[in-house]
Short mmCIF file of N, CA and C in Angstrom, two decimals:
data_model
loop_
_atom_site.label_atom_id
_atom_site.label_comp_id
_atom_site.label_asym_id
_atom_site.label_seq_id
_atom_site.Cartn_x
_atom_site.Cartn_y
_atom_site.Cartn_z
N UNK A 1 -19.80 -22.37 12.83
CA UNK A 1 -20.20 -23.58 12.15
C UNK A 1 -19.02 -24.55 12.01
N UNK A 2 -17.88 -24.26 12.63
CA UNK A 2 -16.73 -25.15 12.57
C UNK A 2 -15.83 -24.91 11.39
N UNK A 3 -16.18 -23.99 10.50
CA UNK A 3 -15.35 -23.70 9.34
C UNK A 3 -14.16 -22.85 9.76
N UNK A 4 -13.00 -22.99 9.08
CA UNK A 4 -11.82 -22.19 9.44
C UNK A 4 -11.84 -20.79 8.84
N UNK A 5 -12.92 -20.40 8.16
CA UNK A 5 -12.99 -19.09 7.53
C UNK A 5 -14.40 -18.52 7.64
N UNK A 6 -14.47 -17.20 7.49
CA UNK A 6 -15.75 -16.52 7.43
C UNK A 6 -15.61 -15.39 6.40
N UNK A 7 -16.60 -15.27 5.52
CA UNK A 7 -16.57 -14.21 4.53
C UNK A 7 -16.97 -12.90 5.21
N UNK A 8 -16.15 -11.86 4.99
CA UNK A 8 -16.40 -10.56 5.60
C UNK A 8 -17.00 -9.57 4.61
N UNK A 9 -16.68 -9.73 3.31
CA UNK A 9 -17.11 -8.77 2.31
C UNK A 9 -17.08 -9.41 0.94
N UNK A 10 -18.05 -9.03 0.10
CA UNK A 10 -18.07 -9.49 -1.29
C UNK A 10 -18.53 -8.33 -2.15
N UNK A 11 -17.82 -8.13 -3.28
CA UNK A 11 -18.20 -7.10 -4.25
C UNK A 11 -17.70 -7.56 -5.62
N UNK A 12 -18.61 -7.77 -6.55
CA UNK A 12 -18.21 -8.25 -7.88
C UNK A 12 -17.45 -9.55 -7.76
N UNK A 13 -16.26 -9.61 -8.37
CA UNK A 13 -15.46 -10.83 -8.33
C UNK A 13 -14.59 -10.93 -7.08
N UNK A 14 -14.59 -9.89 -6.23
CA UNK A 14 -13.74 -9.86 -5.05
C UNK A 14 -14.48 -10.36 -3.81
N UNK A 15 -13.77 -11.14 -3.01
CA UNK A 15 -14.29 -11.49 -1.69
C UNK A 15 -13.14 -11.42 -0.69
N UNK A 16 -13.49 -11.08 0.54
CA UNK A 16 -12.52 -10.99 1.64
C UNK A 16 -12.98 -11.94 2.73
N UNK A 17 -12.05 -12.77 3.19
CA UNK A 17 -12.36 -13.74 4.24
C UNK A 17 -11.36 -13.63 5.38
N UNK A 18 -11.78 -13.98 6.56
CA UNK A 18 -10.90 -14.15 7.70
C UNK A 18 -10.65 -15.65 7.80
N UNK A 19 -9.37 -16.05 7.81
CA UNK A 19 -9.00 -17.46 7.79
C UNK A 19 -8.21 -17.81 9.04
N UNK A 20 -8.68 -18.81 9.78
CA UNK A 20 -8.03 -19.21 11.03
C UNK A 20 -8.15 -20.72 11.20
N UNK A 21 -7.33 -21.49 10.46
CA UNK A 21 -7.39 -22.95 10.61
C UNK A 21 -6.85 -23.39 11.97
N UNK A 22 -7.29 -24.52 12.42
CA UNK A 22 -6.81 -25.09 13.67
C UNK A 22 -6.10 -26.40 13.40
N UNK A 23 -4.86 -26.51 13.82
CA UNK A 23 -4.03 -27.72 13.74
C UNK A 23 -3.55 -28.06 12.33
N UNK A 24 -4.44 -28.06 11.33
CA UNK A 24 -4.05 -28.45 9.97
C UNK A 24 -4.81 -27.60 8.96
N UNK A 25 -4.12 -27.27 7.87
CA UNK A 25 -4.72 -26.49 6.79
C UNK A 25 -5.15 -27.47 5.70
N UNK A 26 -6.45 -27.58 5.47
CA UNK A 26 -6.96 -28.57 4.53
C UNK A 26 -7.39 -27.96 3.20
N UNK A 27 -7.03 -26.69 2.97
CA UNK A 27 -7.48 -26.05 1.73
C UNK A 27 -6.85 -26.67 0.49
N UNK A 28 -7.51 -26.49 -0.61
CA UNK A 28 -7.03 -26.94 -1.92
C UNK A 28 -6.88 -25.70 -2.81
N UNK A 29 -6.20 -25.81 -3.96
CA UNK A 29 -6.03 -24.64 -4.82
C UNK A 29 -7.36 -24.00 -5.20
N UNK A 30 -7.32 -22.67 -5.36
CA UNK A 30 -8.51 -21.91 -5.68
C UNK A 30 -8.49 -21.50 -7.15
N UNK A 31 -9.65 -21.16 -7.68
CA UNK A 31 -9.71 -20.79 -9.11
C UNK A 31 -9.56 -19.29 -9.35
N UNK A 32 -9.24 -18.51 -8.30
CA UNK A 32 -8.96 -17.09 -8.43
C UNK A 32 -7.61 -16.78 -7.81
N UNK A 33 -6.99 -15.68 -8.26
CA UNK A 33 -5.79 -15.18 -7.59
C UNK A 33 -6.16 -14.78 -6.18
N UNK A 34 -5.17 -14.81 -5.27
CA UNK A 34 -5.46 -14.43 -3.90
C UNK A 34 -4.27 -13.80 -3.20
N UNK A 35 -4.57 -12.97 -2.24
CA UNK A 35 -3.58 -12.37 -1.36
C UNK A 35 -3.86 -12.83 0.06
N UNK A 36 -2.81 -13.18 0.79
CA UNK A 36 -2.91 -13.49 2.21
C UNK A 36 -2.22 -12.38 2.99
N UNK A 37 -2.97 -11.72 3.86
CA UNK A 37 -2.42 -10.72 4.77
C UNK A 37 -2.36 -11.40 6.14
N UNK A 38 -1.16 -11.70 6.62
CA UNK A 38 -1.01 -12.39 7.89
C UNK A 38 -1.30 -11.40 9.02
N UNK A 39 -2.36 -11.66 9.75
CA UNK A 39 -2.78 -10.77 10.84
C UNK A 39 -2.00 -11.08 12.12
N UNK A 40 -1.92 -12.36 12.46
CA UNK A 40 -1.21 -12.74 13.68
C UNK A 40 -0.68 -14.16 13.54
N UNK A 41 0.26 -14.49 14.42
CA UNK A 41 0.83 -15.83 14.43
C UNK A 41 2.08 -15.93 13.58
N UNK A 42 2.58 -17.15 13.49
CA UNK A 42 3.78 -17.44 12.71
C UNK A 42 3.69 -18.86 12.18
N UNK A 43 4.53 -19.18 11.22
CA UNK A 43 4.55 -20.51 10.64
C UNK A 43 5.19 -20.50 9.27
N UNK A 44 4.75 -21.42 8.42
CA UNK A 44 5.27 -21.54 7.07
C UNK A 44 4.11 -21.61 6.08
N UNK A 45 4.27 -20.92 4.97
CA UNK A 45 3.32 -21.03 3.87
C UNK A 45 4.07 -21.71 2.73
N UNK A 46 3.57 -22.85 2.29
CA UNK A 46 4.18 -23.59 1.19
C UNK A 46 3.41 -23.24 -0.08
N UNK A 47 4.11 -22.65 -1.06
CA UNK A 47 3.51 -22.27 -2.34
C UNK A 47 4.25 -23.00 -3.44
N UNK A 48 3.56 -23.88 -4.15
CA UNK A 48 4.17 -24.67 -5.23
C UNK A 48 5.46 -25.34 -4.77
N UNK A 49 5.44 -25.88 -3.56
CA UNK A 49 6.58 -26.62 -3.02
C UNK A 49 7.65 -25.75 -2.38
N UNK A 50 7.56 -24.44 -2.48
CA UNK A 50 8.55 -23.54 -1.89
C UNK A 50 8.05 -23.03 -0.54
N UNK A 51 8.90 -23.15 0.49
CA UNK A 51 8.52 -22.77 1.85
C UNK A 51 8.87 -21.31 2.13
N UNK A 52 7.91 -20.61 2.78
CA UNK A 52 8.10 -19.22 3.15
C UNK A 52 7.74 -19.07 4.63
N UNK A 53 8.69 -18.62 5.44
CA UNK A 53 8.42 -18.34 6.85
C UNK A 53 7.53 -17.10 6.92
N UNK A 54 6.59 -17.07 7.87
CA UNK A 54 5.76 -15.89 8.01
C UNK A 54 5.55 -15.51 9.47
N UNK A 55 5.29 -14.23 9.67
CA UNK A 55 4.87 -13.66 10.95
C UNK A 55 3.82 -12.61 10.63
N UNK A 56 3.13 -12.14 11.67
CA UNK A 56 2.12 -11.12 11.47
C UNK A 56 2.66 -9.91 10.73
N UNK A 57 1.86 -9.37 9.83
CA UNK A 57 2.24 -8.19 9.05
C UNK A 57 2.74 -8.50 7.66
N UNK A 58 3.00 -9.76 7.36
CA UNK A 58 3.50 -10.13 6.03
C UNK A 58 2.34 -10.35 5.06
N UNK A 59 2.64 -10.25 3.75
CA UNK A 59 1.64 -10.43 2.70
C UNK A 59 2.21 -11.40 1.65
N UNK A 60 1.35 -12.29 1.16
CA UNK A 60 1.75 -13.27 0.14
C UNK A 60 0.73 -13.30 -0.99
N UNK A 61 1.22 -13.45 -2.21
CA UNK A 61 0.38 -13.63 -3.40
C UNK A 61 0.42 -15.09 -3.81
N UNK A 62 -0.75 -15.66 -4.11
CA UNK A 62 -0.83 -17.03 -4.62
C UNK A 62 -1.68 -17.00 -5.89
N UNK A 63 -1.09 -17.35 -7.04
CA UNK A 63 -1.87 -17.36 -8.29
C UNK A 63 -2.95 -18.45 -8.27
N UNK A 64 -3.96 -18.25 -9.07
CA UNK A 64 -5.03 -19.24 -9.21
C UNK A 64 -4.46 -20.61 -9.56
N UNK A 65 -5.06 -21.63 -9.02
CA UNK A 65 -4.76 -23.05 -9.27
C UNK A 65 -3.41 -23.54 -8.75
N UNK A 66 -2.67 -22.71 -8.02
CA UNK A 66 -1.37 -23.12 -7.50
C UNK A 66 -1.56 -23.79 -6.14
N UNK A 67 -0.96 -24.95 -5.97
CA UNK A 67 -1.02 -25.70 -4.71
C UNK A 67 -0.35 -24.88 -3.60
N UNK A 68 -1.03 -24.75 -2.46
CA UNK A 68 -0.47 -24.02 -1.33
C UNK A 68 -1.16 -24.46 -0.05
N UNK A 69 -0.44 -24.25 1.07
CA UNK A 69 -1.00 -24.60 2.38
C UNK A 69 -0.13 -23.99 3.47
N UNK A 70 -0.74 -23.78 4.61
CA UNK A 70 -0.01 -23.31 5.78
C UNK A 70 0.40 -24.52 6.60
N UNK A 71 1.64 -24.49 7.09
CA UNK A 71 2.16 -25.59 7.91
C UNK A 71 2.87 -25.02 9.13
N UNK A 72 2.96 -25.83 10.17
CA UNK A 72 3.72 -25.49 11.38
C UNK A 72 3.32 -24.12 11.92
N UNK A 73 2.04 -23.80 11.87
CA UNK A 73 1.59 -22.49 12.31
C UNK A 73 1.21 -22.50 13.78
N UNK A 74 1.36 -21.33 14.39
CA UNK A 74 1.06 -21.18 15.81
C UNK A 74 -0.45 -21.17 16.04
N UNK A 75 -0.84 -21.38 17.28
CA UNK A 75 -2.26 -21.48 17.62
C UNK A 75 -2.98 -20.14 17.46
N UNK A 76 -2.25 -19.03 17.40
CA UNK A 76 -2.87 -17.71 17.23
C UNK A 76 -2.86 -17.24 15.77
N UNK A 77 -2.59 -18.16 14.82
CA UNK A 77 -2.52 -17.79 13.40
C UNK A 77 -3.89 -17.37 12.87
N UNK A 78 -3.92 -16.18 12.27
CA UNK A 78 -5.11 -15.65 11.60
C UNK A 78 -4.63 -14.85 10.39
N UNK A 79 -5.31 -15.01 9.26
CA UNK A 79 -4.97 -14.25 8.05
C UNK A 79 -6.24 -13.72 7.40
N UNK A 80 -6.11 -12.55 6.78
CA UNK A 80 -7.15 -12.03 5.89
C UNK A 80 -6.80 -12.53 4.51
N UNK A 81 -7.79 -12.99 3.77
CA UNK A 81 -7.59 -13.50 2.41
C UNK A 81 -8.46 -12.69 1.46
N UNK A 82 -7.86 -12.22 0.37
CA UNK A 82 -8.60 -11.49 -0.66
C UNK A 82 -8.52 -12.29 -1.95
N UNK A 83 -9.68 -12.69 -2.47
CA UNK A 83 -9.81 -13.35 -3.77
C UNK A 83 -10.36 -12.32 -4.74
N UNK A 84 -9.87 -12.34 -5.99
CA UNK A 84 -10.43 -11.42 -6.97
C UNK A 84 -10.17 -11.91 -8.38
N UNK A 85 -10.89 -11.30 -9.32
CA UNK A 85 -10.66 -11.52 -10.73
C UNK A 85 -11.34 -12.74 -11.30
N UNK A 86 -11.04 -12.96 -12.56
CA UNK A 86 -11.65 -14.05 -13.32
C UNK A 86 -11.11 -15.39 -12.86
N UNK A 87 -11.89 -16.43 -13.11
CA UNK A 87 -11.40 -17.79 -12.83
C UNK A 87 -10.18 -18.04 -13.69
N UNK A 88 -9.17 -18.66 -13.10
CA UNK A 88 -7.91 -18.90 -13.79
C UNK A 88 -6.88 -17.82 -13.54
N UNK A 89 -7.30 -16.73 -12.91
CA UNK A 89 -6.36 -15.66 -12.56
C UNK A 89 -6.11 -14.69 -13.70
N UNK A 90 -5.45 -13.61 -13.35
CA UNK A 90 -5.09 -12.61 -14.34
C UNK A 90 -3.79 -12.99 -15.03
N UNK A 91 -3.66 -12.60 -16.26
CA UNK A 91 -2.43 -12.89 -17.03
C UNK A 91 -1.68 -11.63 -17.29
#
């Protein structure tokens, strides 16, 4: 359908998605905590203005409502994303 993600699993407050944006990452902050498991590719993940280089096999945590986006990523970039917990994140 042209979307950069597809939901693979949902249970309670948890959902798992496969995320594969093309050219530009247009996501906005989410209302749940999330983990990104980098499956393939390389690039940069910007979290609250801080840049993190990534390659396949790396994992990143992004708290709920925190601005983040992938930049300068390779054409083979794919990540698994896990959202869970209450809106606003865990404290």
